[in-house]
mmCIF file of C-alpha atoms in Angstrom:
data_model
loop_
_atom_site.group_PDB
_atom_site.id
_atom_site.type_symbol
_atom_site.label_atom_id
_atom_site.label_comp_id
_atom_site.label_asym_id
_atom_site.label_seq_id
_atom_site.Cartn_x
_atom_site.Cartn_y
_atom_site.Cartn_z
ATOM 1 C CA UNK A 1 70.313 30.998 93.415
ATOM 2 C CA UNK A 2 73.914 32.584 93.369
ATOM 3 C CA UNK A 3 72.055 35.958 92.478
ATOM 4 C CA UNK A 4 69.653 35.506 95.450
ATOM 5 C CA UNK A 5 72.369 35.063 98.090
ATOM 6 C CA UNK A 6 73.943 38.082 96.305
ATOM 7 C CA UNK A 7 70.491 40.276 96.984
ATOM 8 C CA UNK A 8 69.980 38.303 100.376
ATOM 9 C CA UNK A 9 73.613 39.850 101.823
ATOM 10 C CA UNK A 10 72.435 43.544 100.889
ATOM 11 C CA UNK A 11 69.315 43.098 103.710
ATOM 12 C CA UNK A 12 69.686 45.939 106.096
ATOM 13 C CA UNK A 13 71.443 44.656 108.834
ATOM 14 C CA UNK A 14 67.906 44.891 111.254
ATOM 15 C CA UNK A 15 66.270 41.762 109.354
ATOM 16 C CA UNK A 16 66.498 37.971 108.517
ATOM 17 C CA UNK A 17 68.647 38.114 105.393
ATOM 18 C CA UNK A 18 66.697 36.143 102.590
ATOM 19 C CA UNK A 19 66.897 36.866 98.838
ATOM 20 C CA UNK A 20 64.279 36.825 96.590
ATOM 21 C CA UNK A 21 64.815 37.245 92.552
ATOM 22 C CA UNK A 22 61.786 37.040 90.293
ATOM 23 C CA UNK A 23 62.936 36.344 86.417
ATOM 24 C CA UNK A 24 60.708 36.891 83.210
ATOM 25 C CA UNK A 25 59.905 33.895 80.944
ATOM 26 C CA UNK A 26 63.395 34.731 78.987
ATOM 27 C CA UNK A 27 65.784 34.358 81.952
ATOM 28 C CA UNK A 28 65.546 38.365 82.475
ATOM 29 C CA UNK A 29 65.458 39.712 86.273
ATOM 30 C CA UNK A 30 62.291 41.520 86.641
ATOM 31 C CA UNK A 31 62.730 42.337 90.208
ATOM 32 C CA UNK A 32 64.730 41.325 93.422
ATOM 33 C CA UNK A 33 63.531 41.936 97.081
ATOM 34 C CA UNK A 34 64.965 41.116 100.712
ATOM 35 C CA UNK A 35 63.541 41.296 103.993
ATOM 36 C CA UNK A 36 62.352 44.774 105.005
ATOM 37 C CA UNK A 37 59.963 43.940 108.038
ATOM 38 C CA UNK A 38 62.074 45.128 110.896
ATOM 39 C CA UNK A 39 63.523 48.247 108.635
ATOM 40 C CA UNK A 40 60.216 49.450 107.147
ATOM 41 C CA UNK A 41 58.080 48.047 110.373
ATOM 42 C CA UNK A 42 55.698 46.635 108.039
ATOM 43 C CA UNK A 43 55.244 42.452 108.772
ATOM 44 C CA UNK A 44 54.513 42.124 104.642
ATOM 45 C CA UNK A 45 57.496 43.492 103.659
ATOM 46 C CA UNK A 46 59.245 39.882 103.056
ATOM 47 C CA UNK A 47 61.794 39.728 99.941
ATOM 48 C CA UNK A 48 59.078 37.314 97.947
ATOM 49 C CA UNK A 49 56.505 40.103 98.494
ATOM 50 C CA UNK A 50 58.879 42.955 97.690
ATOM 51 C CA UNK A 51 59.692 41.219 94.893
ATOM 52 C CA UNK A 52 56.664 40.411 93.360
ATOM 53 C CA UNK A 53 55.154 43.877 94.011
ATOM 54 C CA UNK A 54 58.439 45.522 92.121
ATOM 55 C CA UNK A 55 57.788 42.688 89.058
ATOM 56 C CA UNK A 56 54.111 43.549 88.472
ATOM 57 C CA UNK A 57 55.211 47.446 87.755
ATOM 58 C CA UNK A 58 57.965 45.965 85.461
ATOM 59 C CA UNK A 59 56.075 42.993 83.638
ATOM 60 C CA UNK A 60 53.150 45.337 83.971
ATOM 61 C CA UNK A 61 50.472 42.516 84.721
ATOM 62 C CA UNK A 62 49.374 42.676 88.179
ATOM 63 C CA UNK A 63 48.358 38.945 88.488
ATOM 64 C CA UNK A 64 49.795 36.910 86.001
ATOM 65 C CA UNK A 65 53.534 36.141 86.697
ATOM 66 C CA UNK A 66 52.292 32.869 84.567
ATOM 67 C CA UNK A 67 55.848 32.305 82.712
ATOM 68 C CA UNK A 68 57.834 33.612 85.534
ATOM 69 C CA UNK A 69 60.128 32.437 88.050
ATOM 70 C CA UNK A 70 60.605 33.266 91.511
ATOM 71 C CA UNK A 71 63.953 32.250 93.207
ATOM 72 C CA UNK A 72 64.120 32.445 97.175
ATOM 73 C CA UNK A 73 67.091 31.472 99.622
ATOM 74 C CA UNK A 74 64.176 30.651 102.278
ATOM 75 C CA UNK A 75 61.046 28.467 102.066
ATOM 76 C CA UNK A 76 58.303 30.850 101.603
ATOM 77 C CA UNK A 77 55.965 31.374 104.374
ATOM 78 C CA UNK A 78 52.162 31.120 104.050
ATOM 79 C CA UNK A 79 51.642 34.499 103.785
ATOM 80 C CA UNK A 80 54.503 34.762 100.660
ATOM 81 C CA UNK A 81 53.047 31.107 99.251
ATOM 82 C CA UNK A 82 49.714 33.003 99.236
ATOM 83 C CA UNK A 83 51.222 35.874 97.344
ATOM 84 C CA UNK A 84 53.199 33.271 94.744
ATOM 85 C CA UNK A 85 49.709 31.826 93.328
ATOM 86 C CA UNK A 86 47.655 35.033 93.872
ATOM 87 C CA UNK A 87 50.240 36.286 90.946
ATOM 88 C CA UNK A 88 50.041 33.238 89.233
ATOM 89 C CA UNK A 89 54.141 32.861 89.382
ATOM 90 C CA UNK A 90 55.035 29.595 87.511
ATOM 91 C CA UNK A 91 57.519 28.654 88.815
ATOM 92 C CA UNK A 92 59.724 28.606 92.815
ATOM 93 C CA UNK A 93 62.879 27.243 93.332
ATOM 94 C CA UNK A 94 64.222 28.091 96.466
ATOM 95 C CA UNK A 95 67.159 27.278 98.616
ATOM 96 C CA UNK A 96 66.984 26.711 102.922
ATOM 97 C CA UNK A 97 63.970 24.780 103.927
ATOM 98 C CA UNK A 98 61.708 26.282 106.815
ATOM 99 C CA UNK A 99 60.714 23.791 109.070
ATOM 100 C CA UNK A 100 58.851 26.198 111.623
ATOM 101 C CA UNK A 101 57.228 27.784 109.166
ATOM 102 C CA UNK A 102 57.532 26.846 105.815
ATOM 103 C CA UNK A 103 54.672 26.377 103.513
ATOM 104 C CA UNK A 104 55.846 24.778 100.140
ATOM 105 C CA UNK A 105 56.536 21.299 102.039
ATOM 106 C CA UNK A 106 58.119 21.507 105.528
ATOM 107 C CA UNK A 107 55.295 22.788 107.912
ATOM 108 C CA UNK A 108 52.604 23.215 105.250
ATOM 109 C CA UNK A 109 52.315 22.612 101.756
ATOM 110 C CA UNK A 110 49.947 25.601 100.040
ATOM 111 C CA UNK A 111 51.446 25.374 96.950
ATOM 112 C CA UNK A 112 50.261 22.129 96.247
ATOM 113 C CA UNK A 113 47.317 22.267 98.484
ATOM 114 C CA UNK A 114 44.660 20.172 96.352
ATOM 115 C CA UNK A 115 41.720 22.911 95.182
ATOM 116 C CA UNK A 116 44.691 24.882 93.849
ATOM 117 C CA UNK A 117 43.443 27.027 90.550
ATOM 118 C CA UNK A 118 46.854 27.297 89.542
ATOM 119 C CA UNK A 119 49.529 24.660 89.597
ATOM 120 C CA UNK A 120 53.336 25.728 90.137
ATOM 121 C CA UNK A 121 56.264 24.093 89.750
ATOM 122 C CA UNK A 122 58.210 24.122 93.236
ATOM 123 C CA UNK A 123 61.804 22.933 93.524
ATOM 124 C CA UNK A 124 63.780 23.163 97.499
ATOM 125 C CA UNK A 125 66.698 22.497 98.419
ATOM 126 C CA UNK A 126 68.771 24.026 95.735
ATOM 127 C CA UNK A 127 72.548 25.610 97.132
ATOM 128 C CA UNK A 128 70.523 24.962 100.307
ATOM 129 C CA UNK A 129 73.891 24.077 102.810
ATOM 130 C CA UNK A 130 74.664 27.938 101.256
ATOM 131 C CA UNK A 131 71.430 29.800 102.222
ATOM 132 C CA UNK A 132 71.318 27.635 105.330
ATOM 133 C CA UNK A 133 74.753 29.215 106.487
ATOM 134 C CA UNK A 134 73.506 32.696 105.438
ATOM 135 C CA UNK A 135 70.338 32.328 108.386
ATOM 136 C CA UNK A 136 72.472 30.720 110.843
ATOM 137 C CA UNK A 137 75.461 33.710 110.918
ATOM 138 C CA UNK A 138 72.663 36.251 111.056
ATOM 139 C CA UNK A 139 71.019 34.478 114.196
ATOM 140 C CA UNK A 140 74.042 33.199 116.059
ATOM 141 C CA UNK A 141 75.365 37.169 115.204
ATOM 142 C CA UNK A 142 71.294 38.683 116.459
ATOM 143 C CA UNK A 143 71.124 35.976 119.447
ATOM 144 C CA UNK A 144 70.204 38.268 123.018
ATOM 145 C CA UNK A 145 72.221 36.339 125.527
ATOM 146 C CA UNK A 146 71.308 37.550 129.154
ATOM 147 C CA UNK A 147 73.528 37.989 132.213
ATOM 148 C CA UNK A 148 72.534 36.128 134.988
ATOM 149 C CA UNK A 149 70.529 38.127 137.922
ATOM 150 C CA UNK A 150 73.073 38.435 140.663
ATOM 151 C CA UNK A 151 71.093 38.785 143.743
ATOM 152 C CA UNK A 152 72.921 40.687 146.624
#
């Protein structure tokens, strides 16, 4: 997780800073990613998908991330949960829980969704006061705070 807050601070300044690093089944970084969605105007371009997209080039299997492990400072969203088994990753561990939107067990739970072909192994929480902190500078740094209207 250390090496995902590392990748999360290098997010271009424009977007939410999360972290993603997706290792082979030997420990070996295949690919990192951060959010791009505001910088690239693109609303896929979150770290997990960045990541995994970079990965399959490397590992050079387009769908079967099987032995590999995806680490994340945010709860993936459904659209990046979707992603995780539609590469077959084995494995998430990631840091800040979502509760708005969060799909591996705050809001939603796809991972584990019963009817799922392919069963991960999905641990939260982990350095999570750390990735936590990460969000909250970024927001309370973005936040648009509006004058009052003076009327004359």
């Amino acid at each position: 997780m250390r090496r995902a807050l590392e990748v999360a601070a290098t997010t271009p300044e424009a977007d939410v800073p999360v972290g993603a690093v997706l290792y082979d089944a030997h420990g070996r970084e295949l690919a990192t990613g951060t959010n791009r969605r505001e910088t690239d105007l693109d609303p896929t371009a979150h770290a997990e998908i960045l990541a995994i997209r970079e990965a399959v080039r490397v590992h050079g299997d387009g769908w079967r991330l099987t032995d590999c492990t995806l680490v994340v400072t945010l709860e993936p969203c459904t659209m990046c949960a979707g992603a995780l088994l539609g590469a077959r990753v084995g494995r998430l561990i990631f840091g800040a829980w979502e509760p708005k939107t969060g799909a591996c067990g705050s809001f939603v739970d796809v991972l584990r969704a019963p009817g799922n072909l392919h069963p991960m192994q999905v641990r939260g929480g982990v350095l999570e006061e750390e990735c936590a902190a990460l969000l909250s500078e970024f927001f309370q740094k973005h936040r648009y705070t509006r004058d009052p209207v003076v009327e004359s």
